[in-house]
Tab-separated table of C-alpha atoms in Angstrom:
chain	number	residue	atom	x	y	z
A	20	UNK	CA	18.458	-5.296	11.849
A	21	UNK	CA	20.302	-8.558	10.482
A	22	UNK	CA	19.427	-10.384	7.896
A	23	UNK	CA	17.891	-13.373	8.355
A	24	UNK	CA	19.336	-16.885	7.194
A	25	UNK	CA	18.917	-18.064	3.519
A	26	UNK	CA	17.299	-20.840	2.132
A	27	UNK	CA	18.307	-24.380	1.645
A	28	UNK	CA	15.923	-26.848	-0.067
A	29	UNK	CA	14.311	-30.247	1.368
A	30	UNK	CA	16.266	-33.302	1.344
A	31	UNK	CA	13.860	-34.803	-0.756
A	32	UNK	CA	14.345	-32.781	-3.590
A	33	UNK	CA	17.390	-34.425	-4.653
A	34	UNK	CA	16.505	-36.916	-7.069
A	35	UNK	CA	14.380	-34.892	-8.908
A	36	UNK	CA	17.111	-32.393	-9.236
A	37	UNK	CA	19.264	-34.991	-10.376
A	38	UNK	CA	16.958	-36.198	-13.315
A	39	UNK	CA	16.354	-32.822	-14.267
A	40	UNK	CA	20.214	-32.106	-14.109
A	41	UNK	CA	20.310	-35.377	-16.241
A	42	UNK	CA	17.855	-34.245	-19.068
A	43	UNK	CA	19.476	-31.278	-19.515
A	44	UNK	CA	23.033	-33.026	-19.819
A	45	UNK	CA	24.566	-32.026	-16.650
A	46	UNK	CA	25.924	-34.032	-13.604
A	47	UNK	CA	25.046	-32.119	-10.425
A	48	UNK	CA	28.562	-33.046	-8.661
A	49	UNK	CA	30.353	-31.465	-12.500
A	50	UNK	CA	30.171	-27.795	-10.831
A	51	UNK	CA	32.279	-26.306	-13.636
A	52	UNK	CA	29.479	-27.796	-16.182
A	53	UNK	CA	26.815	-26.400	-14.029
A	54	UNK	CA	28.155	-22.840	-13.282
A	55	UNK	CA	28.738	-22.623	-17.272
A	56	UNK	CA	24.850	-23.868	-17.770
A	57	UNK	CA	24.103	-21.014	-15.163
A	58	UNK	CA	26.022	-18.564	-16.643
A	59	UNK	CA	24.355	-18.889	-20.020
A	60	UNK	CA	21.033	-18.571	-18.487
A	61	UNK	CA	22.527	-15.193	-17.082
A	62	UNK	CA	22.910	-16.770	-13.289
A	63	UNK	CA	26.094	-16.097	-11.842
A	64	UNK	CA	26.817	-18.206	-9.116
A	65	UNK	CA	30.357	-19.469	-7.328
A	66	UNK	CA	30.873	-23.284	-7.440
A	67	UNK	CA	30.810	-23.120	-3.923
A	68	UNK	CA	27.330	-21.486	-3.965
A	69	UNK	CA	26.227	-24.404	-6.095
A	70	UNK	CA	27.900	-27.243	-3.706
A	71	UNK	CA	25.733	-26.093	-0.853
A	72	UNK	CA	22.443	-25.917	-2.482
A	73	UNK	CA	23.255	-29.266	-4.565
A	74	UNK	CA	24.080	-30.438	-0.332
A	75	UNK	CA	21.457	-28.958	0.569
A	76	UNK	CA	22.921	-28.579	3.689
A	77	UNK	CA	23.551	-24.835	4.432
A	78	UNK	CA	21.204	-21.644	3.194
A	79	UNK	CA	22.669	-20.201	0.311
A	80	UNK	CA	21.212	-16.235	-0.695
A	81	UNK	CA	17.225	-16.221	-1.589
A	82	UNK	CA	17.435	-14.549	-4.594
A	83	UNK	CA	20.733	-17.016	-5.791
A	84	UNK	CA	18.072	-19.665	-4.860
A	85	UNK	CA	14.760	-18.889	-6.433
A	86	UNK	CA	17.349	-17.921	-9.436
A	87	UNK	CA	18.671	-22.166	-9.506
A	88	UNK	CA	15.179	-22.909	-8.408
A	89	UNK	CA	13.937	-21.005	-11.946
A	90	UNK	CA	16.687	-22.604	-13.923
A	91	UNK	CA	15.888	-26.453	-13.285
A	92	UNK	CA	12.009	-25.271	-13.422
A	93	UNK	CA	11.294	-25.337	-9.975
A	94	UNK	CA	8.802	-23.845	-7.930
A	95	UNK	CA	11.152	-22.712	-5.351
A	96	UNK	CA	8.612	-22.540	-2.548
A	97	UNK	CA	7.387	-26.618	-3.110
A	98	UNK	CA	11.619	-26.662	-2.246
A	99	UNK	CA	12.469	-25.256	0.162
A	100	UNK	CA	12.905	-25.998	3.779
A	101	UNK	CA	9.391	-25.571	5.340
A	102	UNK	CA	11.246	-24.405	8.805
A	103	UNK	CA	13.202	-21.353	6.903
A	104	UNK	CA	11.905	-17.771	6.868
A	105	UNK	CA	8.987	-18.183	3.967
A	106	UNK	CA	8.285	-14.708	1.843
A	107	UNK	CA	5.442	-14.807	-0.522
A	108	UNK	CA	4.869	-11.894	-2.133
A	109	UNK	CA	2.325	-12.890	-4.596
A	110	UNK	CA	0.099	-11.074	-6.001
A	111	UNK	CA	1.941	-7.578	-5.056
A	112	UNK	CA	1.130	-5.262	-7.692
A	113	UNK	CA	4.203	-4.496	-9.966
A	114	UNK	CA	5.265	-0.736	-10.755
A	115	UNK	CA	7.773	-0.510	-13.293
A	116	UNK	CA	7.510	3.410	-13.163
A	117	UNK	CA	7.811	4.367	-9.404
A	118	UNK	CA	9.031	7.931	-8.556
A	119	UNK	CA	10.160	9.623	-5.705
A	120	UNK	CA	8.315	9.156	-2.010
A	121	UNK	CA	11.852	8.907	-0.748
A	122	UNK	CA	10.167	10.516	3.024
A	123	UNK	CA	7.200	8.058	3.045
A	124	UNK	CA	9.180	5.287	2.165
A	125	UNK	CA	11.475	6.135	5.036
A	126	UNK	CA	8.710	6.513	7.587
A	127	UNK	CA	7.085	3.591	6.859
A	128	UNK	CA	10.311	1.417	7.043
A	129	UNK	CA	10.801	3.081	10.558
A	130	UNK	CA	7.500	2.130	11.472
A	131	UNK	CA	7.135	-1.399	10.593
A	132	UNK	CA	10.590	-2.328	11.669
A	133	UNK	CA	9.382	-0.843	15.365
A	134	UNK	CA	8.962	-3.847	17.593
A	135	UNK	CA	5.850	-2.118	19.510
A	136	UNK	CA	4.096	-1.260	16.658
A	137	UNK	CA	1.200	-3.687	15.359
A	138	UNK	CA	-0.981	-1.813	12.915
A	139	UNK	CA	-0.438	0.314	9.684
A	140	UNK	CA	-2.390	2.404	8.220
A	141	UNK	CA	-1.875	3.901	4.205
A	142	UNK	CA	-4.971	5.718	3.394
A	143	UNK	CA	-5.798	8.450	1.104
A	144	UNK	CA	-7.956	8.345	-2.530
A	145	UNK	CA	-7.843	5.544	-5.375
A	146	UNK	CA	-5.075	6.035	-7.344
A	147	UNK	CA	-3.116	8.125	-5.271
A	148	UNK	CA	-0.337	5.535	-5.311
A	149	UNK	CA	-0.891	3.667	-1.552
A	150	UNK	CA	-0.487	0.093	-3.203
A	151	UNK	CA	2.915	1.005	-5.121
A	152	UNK	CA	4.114	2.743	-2.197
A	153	UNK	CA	3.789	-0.400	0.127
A	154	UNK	CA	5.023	-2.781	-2.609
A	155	UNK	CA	8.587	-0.578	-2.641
A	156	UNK	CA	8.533	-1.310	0.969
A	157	UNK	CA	8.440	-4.954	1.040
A	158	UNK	CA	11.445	-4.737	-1.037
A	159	UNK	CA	13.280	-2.762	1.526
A	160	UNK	CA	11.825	-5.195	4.504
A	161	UNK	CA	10.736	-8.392	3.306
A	162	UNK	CA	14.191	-9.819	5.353
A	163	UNK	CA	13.123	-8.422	8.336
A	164	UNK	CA	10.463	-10.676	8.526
A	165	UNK	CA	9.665	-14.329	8.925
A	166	UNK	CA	6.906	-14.178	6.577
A	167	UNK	CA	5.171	-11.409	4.458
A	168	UNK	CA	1.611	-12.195	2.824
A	169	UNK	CA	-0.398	-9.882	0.506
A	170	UNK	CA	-4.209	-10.186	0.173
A	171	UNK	CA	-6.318	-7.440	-1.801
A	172	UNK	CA	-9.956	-7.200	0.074
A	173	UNK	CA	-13.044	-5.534	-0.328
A	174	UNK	CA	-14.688	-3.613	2.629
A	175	UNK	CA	-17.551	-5.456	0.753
A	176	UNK	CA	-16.430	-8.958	1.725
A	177	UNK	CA	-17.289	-10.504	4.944
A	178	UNK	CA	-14.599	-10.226	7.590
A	179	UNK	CA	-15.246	-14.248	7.855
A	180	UNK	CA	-14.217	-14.829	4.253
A	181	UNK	CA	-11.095	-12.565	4.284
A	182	UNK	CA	-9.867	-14.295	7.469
A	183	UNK	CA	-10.042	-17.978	5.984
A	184	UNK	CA	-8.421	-16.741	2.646
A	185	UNK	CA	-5.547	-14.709	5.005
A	186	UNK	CA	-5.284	-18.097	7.181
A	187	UNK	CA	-4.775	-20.065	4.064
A	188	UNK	CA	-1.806	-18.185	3.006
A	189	UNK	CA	-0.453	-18.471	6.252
A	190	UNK	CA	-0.948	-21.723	6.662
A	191	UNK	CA	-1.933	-23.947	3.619
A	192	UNK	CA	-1.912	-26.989	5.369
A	193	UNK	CA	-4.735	-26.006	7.952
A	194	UNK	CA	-8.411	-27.401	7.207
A	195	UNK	CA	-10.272	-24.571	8.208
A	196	UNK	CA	-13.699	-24.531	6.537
A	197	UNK	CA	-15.338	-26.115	8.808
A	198	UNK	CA	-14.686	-23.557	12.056
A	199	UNK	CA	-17.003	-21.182	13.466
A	200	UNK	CA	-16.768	-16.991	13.523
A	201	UNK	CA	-15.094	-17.417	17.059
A	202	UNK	CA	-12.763	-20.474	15.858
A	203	UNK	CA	-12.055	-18.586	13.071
A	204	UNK	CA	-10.443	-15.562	14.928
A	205	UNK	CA	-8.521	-17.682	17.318
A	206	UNK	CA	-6.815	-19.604	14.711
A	207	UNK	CA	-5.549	-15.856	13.386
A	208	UNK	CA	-4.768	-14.887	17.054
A	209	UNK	CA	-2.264	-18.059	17.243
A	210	UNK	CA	-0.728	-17.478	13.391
A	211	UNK	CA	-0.031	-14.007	14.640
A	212	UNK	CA	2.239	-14.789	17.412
A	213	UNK	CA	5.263	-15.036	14.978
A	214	UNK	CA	7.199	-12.264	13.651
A	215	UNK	CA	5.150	-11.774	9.613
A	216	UNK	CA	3.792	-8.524	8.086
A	217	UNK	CA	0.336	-8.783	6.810
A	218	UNK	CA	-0.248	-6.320	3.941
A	219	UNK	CA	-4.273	-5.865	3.229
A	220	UNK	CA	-5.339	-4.012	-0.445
A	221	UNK	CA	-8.328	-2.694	-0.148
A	222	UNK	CA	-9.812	-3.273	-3.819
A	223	UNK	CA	-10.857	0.554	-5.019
A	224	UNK	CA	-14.556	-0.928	-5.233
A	225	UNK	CA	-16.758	1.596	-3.074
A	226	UNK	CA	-17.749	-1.271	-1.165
A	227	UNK	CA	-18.768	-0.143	2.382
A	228	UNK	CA	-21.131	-2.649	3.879
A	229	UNK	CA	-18.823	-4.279	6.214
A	230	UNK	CA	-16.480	-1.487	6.845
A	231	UNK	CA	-17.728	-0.988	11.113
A	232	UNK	CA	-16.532	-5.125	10.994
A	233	UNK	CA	-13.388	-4.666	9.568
A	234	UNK	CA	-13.259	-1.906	12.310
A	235	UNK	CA	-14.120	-4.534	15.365
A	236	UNK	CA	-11.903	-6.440	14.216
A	237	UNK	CA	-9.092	-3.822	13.919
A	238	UNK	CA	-10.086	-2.804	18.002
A	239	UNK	CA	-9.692	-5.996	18.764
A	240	UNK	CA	-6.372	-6.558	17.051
A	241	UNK	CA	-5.234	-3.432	18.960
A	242	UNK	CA	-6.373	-4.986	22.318
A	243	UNK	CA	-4.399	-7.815	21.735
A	244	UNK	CA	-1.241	-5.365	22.492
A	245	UNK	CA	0.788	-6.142	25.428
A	246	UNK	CA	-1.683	-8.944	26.334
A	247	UNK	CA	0.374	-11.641	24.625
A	248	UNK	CA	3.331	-12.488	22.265
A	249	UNK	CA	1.905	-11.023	19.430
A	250	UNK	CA	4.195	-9.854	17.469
A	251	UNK	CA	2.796	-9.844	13.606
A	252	UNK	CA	2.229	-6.444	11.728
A	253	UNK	CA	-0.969	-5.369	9.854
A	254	UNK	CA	-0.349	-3.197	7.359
A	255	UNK	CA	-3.755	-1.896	5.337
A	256	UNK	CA	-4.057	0.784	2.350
A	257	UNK	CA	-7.560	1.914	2.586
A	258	UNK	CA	-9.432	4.996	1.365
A	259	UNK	CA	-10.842	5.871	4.594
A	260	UNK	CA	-8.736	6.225	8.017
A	261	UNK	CA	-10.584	4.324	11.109
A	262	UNK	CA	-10.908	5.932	13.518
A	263	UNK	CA	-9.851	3.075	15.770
A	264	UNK	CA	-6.227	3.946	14.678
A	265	UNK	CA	-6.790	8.099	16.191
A	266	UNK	CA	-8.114	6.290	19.401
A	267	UNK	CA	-4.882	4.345	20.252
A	268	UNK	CA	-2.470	6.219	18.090
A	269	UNK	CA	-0.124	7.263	21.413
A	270	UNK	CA	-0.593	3.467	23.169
A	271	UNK	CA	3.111	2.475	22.483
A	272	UNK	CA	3.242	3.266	18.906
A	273	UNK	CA	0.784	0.204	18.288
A	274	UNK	CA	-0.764	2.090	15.714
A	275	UNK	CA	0.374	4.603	12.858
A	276	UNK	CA	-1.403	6.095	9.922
A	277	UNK	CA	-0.050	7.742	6.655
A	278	UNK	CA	-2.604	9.671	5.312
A	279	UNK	CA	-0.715	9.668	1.301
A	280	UNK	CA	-0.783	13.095	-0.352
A	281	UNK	CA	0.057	13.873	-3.996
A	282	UNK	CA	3.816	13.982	-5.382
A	283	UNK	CA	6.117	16.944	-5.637
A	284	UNK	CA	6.804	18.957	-8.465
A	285	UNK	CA	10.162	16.980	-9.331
A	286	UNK	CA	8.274	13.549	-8.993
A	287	UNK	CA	4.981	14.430	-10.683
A	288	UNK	CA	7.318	15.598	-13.967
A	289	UNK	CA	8.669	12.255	-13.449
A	290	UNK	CA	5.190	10.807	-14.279
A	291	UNK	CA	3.993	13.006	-16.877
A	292	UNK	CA	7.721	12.346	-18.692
A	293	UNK	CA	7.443	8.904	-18.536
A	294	UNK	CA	3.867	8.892	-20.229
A	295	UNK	CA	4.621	11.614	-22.407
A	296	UNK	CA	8.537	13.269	-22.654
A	297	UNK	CA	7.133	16.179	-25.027
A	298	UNK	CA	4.968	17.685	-22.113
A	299	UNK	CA	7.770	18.330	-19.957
A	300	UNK	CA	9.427	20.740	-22.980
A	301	UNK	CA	7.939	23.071	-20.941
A	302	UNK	CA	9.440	22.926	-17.373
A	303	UNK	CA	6.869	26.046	-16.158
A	304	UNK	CA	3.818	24.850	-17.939
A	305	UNK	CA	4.319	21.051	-16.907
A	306	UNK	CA	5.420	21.840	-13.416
A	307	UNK	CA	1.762	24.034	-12.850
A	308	UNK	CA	-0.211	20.829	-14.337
A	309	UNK	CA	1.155	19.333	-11.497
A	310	UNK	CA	0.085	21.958	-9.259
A	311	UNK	CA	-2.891	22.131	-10.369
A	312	UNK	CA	-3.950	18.237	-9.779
A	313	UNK	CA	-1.503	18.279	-6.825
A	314	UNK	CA	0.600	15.704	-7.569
A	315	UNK	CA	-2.773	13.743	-7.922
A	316	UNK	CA	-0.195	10.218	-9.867
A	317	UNK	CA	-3.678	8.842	-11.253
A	318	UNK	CA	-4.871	11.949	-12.566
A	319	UNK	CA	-1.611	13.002	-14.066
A	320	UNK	CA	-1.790	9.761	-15.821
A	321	UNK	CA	-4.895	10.543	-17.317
A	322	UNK	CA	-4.720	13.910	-18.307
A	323	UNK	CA	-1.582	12.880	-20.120
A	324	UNK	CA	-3.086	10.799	-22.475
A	325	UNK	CA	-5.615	13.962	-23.198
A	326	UNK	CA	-3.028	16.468	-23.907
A	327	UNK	CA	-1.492	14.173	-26.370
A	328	UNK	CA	-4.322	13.111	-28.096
A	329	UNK	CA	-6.620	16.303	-27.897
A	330	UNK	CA	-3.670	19.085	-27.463
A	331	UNK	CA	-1.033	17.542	-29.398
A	332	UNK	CA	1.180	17.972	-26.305
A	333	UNK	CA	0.250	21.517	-25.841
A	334	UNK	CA	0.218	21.947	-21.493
A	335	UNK	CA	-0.532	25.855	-21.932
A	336	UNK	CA	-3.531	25.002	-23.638
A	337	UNK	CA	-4.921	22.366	-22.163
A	338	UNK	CA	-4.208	24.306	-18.568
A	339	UNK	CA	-7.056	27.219	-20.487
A	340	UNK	CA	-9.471	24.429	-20.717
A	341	UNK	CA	-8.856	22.457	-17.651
A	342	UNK	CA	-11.015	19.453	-17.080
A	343	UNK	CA	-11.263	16.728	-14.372
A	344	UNK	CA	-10.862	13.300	-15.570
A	345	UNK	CA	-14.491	11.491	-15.268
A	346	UNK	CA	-12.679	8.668	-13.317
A	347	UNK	CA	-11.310	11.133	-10.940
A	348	UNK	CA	-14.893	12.721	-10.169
A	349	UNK	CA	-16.341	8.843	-9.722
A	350	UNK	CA	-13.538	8.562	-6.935
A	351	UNK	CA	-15.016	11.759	-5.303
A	352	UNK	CA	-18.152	11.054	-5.955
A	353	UNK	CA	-17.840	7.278	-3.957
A	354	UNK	CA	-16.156	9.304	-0.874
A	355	UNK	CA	-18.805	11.609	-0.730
A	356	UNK	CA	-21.878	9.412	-1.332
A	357	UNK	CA	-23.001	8.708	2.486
A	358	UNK	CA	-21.919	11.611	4.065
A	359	UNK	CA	-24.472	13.366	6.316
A	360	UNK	CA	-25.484	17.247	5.457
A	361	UNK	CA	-23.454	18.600	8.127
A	362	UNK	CA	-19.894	16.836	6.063
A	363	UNK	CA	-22.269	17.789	3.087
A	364	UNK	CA	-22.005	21.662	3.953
A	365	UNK	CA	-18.519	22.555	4.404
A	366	UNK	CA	-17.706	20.753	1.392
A	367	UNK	CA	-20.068	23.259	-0.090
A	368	UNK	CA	-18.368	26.122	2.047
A	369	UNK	CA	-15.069	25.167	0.876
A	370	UNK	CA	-15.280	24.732	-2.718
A	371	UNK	CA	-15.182	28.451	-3.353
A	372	UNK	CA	-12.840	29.142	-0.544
A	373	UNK	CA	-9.642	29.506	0.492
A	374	UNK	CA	-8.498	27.658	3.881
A	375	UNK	CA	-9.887	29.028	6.828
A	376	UNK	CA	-8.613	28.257	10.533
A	377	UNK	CA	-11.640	25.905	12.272
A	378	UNK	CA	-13.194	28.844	14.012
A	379	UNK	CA	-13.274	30.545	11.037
A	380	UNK	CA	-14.711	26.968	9.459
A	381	UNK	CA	-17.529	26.681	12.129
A	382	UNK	CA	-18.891	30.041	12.041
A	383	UNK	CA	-19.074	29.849	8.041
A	384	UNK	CA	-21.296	27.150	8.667
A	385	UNK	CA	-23.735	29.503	10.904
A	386	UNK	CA	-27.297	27.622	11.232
A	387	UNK	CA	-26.540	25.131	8.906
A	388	UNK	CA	-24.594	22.663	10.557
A	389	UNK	CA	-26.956	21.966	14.434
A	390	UNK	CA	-24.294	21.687	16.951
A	391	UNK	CA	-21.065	21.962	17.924
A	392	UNK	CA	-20.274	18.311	17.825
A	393	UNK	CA	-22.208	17.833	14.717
A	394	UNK	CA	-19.107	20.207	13.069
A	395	UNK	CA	-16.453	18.031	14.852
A	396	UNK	CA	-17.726	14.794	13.713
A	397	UNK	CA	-17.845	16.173	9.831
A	398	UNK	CA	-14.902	17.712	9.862
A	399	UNK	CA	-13.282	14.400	11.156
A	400	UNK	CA	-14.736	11.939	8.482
A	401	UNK	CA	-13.904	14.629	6.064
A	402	UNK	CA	-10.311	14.281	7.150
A	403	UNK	CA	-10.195	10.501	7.370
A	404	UNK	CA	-11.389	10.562	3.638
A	405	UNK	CA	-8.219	13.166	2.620
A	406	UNK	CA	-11.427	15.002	1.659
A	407	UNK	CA	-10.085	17.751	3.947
A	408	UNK	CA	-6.742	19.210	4.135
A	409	UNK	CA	-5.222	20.656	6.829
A	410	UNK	CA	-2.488	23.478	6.070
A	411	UNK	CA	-0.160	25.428	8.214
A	412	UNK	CA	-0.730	29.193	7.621
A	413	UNK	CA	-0.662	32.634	9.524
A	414	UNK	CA	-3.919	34.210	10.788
A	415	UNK	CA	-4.973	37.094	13.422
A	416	UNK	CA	-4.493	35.172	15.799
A	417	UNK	CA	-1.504	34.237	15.096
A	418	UNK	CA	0.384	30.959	12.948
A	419	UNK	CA	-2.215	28.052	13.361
A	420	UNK	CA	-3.898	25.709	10.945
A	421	UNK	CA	-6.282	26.254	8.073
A	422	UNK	CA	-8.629	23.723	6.565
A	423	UNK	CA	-9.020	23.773	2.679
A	424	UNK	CA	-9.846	21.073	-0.689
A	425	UNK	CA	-7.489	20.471	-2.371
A	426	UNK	CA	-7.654	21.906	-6.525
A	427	UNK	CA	-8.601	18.640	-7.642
A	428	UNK	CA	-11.490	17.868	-4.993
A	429	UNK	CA	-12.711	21.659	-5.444
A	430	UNK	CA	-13.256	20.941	-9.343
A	431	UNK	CA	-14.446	17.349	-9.179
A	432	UNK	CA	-17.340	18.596	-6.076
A	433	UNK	CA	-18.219	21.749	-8.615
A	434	UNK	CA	-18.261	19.338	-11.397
A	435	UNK	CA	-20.820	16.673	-9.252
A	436	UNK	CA	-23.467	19.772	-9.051
């Protein structure tokens, strides 16, 4: 896909450019003065580069101008041409240590970049990394787009509240206080018609109260979908998949989902490395810690700063008294909560298990779980909540797939008992 234009800044700008250019000794049509003034604030720019944005005339390169913006103390968005393609980024949350998810990365740039698709899902347990993951995508797509906004949310807040503070960012200028629930979604209808990616963080809260909402709203997003020039992407990281995405996952490739696993080996040494280097001395020790929490990012992060402090580095030792970090069994603990007995009791099943294919799953269960549908509908929620893990394995009946916890769920549910 092109790129689209650069940025040029508003006629009125000028003077104050000029007096700024003044203050700090510079004369804006001097471009040799000005490129050496760049230059020792580490911006390298051509004179011609400069001419245009002093002009103001033709786009010059984003990052060249949010770089001139920063160096005359600009805000570079209170600048620029309103018309031009406006990316905001902030508040996206900054990872200066981000390893490997090379395949996800590529997936999701496939997805959002496909004209027919509206909806994105990245969902899978606090910490797991869904947040970093979509920020290293805006940097590989932001240019695709006309705008991109970011907006953390609770399923806690009411769907109300998070579309007035998303209609804000799209458009400042808007009074919107004032409109009704149905007013309210109309406006968003019409700010969706142009070509922006929406990114929604759901805040790692446990907040559940308005979480069917969020879901109407989501259906009716979906609707929308061939019934108008809609064109805008949502793109959410939750901890739970809806299962409004499952319903119209094969309409058009209007909806994907990403359920986000842990790391590989090679990444999740990465991680430990960069928190510790001494507990990657050694490779076959460090390399079954990561096993063991299955690439789990947060709790590789956390167990880290235990082996240092409390092994002195030692991985061997610490693997003889494994522990789950208490943060890691809240997490569990807040995706378990409200489940009904039926989720309840192959959770139970499973702990002490190894995968079993669903047949296998279902009559384990025997008398404790009422009906047949009863077992469908737990082992779906248990699946939307990466509580369940489906793996590709051989039995009697030949190669199918087997349903199994993963090591870290297994010891954080024992651990909950």
């Amino acid at each position: 896909m092109p790129r689209l234009p650069g940025y040029r800044r508003l006629p009125s700008s000028k003077i104050s450019i000029e007096k700024i250019l003044e203050d700090k000794g510079l004369k804006p049509r001097d471009d040799l003065s000005v490129i050496e003034a760049l230059e020792r604030s580490e911006i390298f720019v051509a004179a011609k580069t400069w001419q245009r944005f002093w002009e103001g005339k033709q786009n010059i390169d984003r990052a060249t101008f949010k770089q001139i913006c920063e160096f005359l103390g600009l805000d570079w968005q209170e600048i620029v041409e309103p018309s031009q393609n406006i990316v905001r980024t902030d508040p996206v949350p900054a990872e200066p240590n981000f390893y490997g998810r090379t395949e996800e990365l590529a997936q999701l740039k496939n997805w959002v970049t496909n004209v027919n698709c509206r909806l994105v899902i990245v969902y899978g347990f606090d910490g797991i990394g869904k947040s970093s993951l979509v920020a290293q995508l805006l940097d590989r797509v932001r240019d695709s787009f006309e705008q991109v906004e970011w907006k953390t949310f609770s399923y806690g807040d009411s769907v109300e509240s998070t579309i007035i503070d998303l209609l804000q960012q799209l458009d400042a200028t808007d009074a919107i206080s004032d409109l009704n629930q149905l007013q309210l979604r109309e406006r968003l209808w019409q700010q969706l018609q142009h070509r922006c990616l929406i990114v929604l963080e759901q805040e790692p809260d446990g907040c559940t109260d308005k979480f069917e909402d969020y879901k109407q709203l989501l259906r009716k997003l979906l609707q929308m979908h061939g019934k108008s020039h809609h064109s805008c992407i949502l793109l959410i990281t939750s901890y739970e998949k809806p299962d409004e995405v499952t319903a119209v996952a094969d309409r058009q490739d209007a909806a994907q989902s990403m359920r986000l696993g842990g790391v590989d080996i090679a990444t999740g040494l990465e991680i430990l490395k960069s928190k510790e280097p001494k507990l990657v001395r050694d490779i076959a020790a460090a390399s079954e810690l990561v096993a063991r929490f299955d690439g789990y990012p947060l709790a590789l992060k956390l167990v880290s700063s235990h082996i240092r402090d409390r092994y002195q580095g030692d991985v061997p030792e610490f693997l003889r008294n494994l522990y789950i970090p208490q943060s890691i069994e809240d997490i569990v603990r807040r995706s378990i909560d409200d489940l009904d007995e039926a989720a309840r009791t192959i959770l139970d099943i499973l702990k002490d298990a190894e995968p079993m294919s669903q047949p296998q799953l279902h009559e384990a269960c025997g008398d404790r779980i009422k009906s047949d549908l009863d077992f469908i509908k737990a082992k779906d929620i248990l699946e939307r909540r990466s509580l369940l893990t489906r793996y590709e394995g051989d039995t009697e009946d030949g190669r199918e797939f087997l349903f199994g916890l993963e090591e870290v769920t297994k010891h954080a549910i024992s651990s909950l008992k």
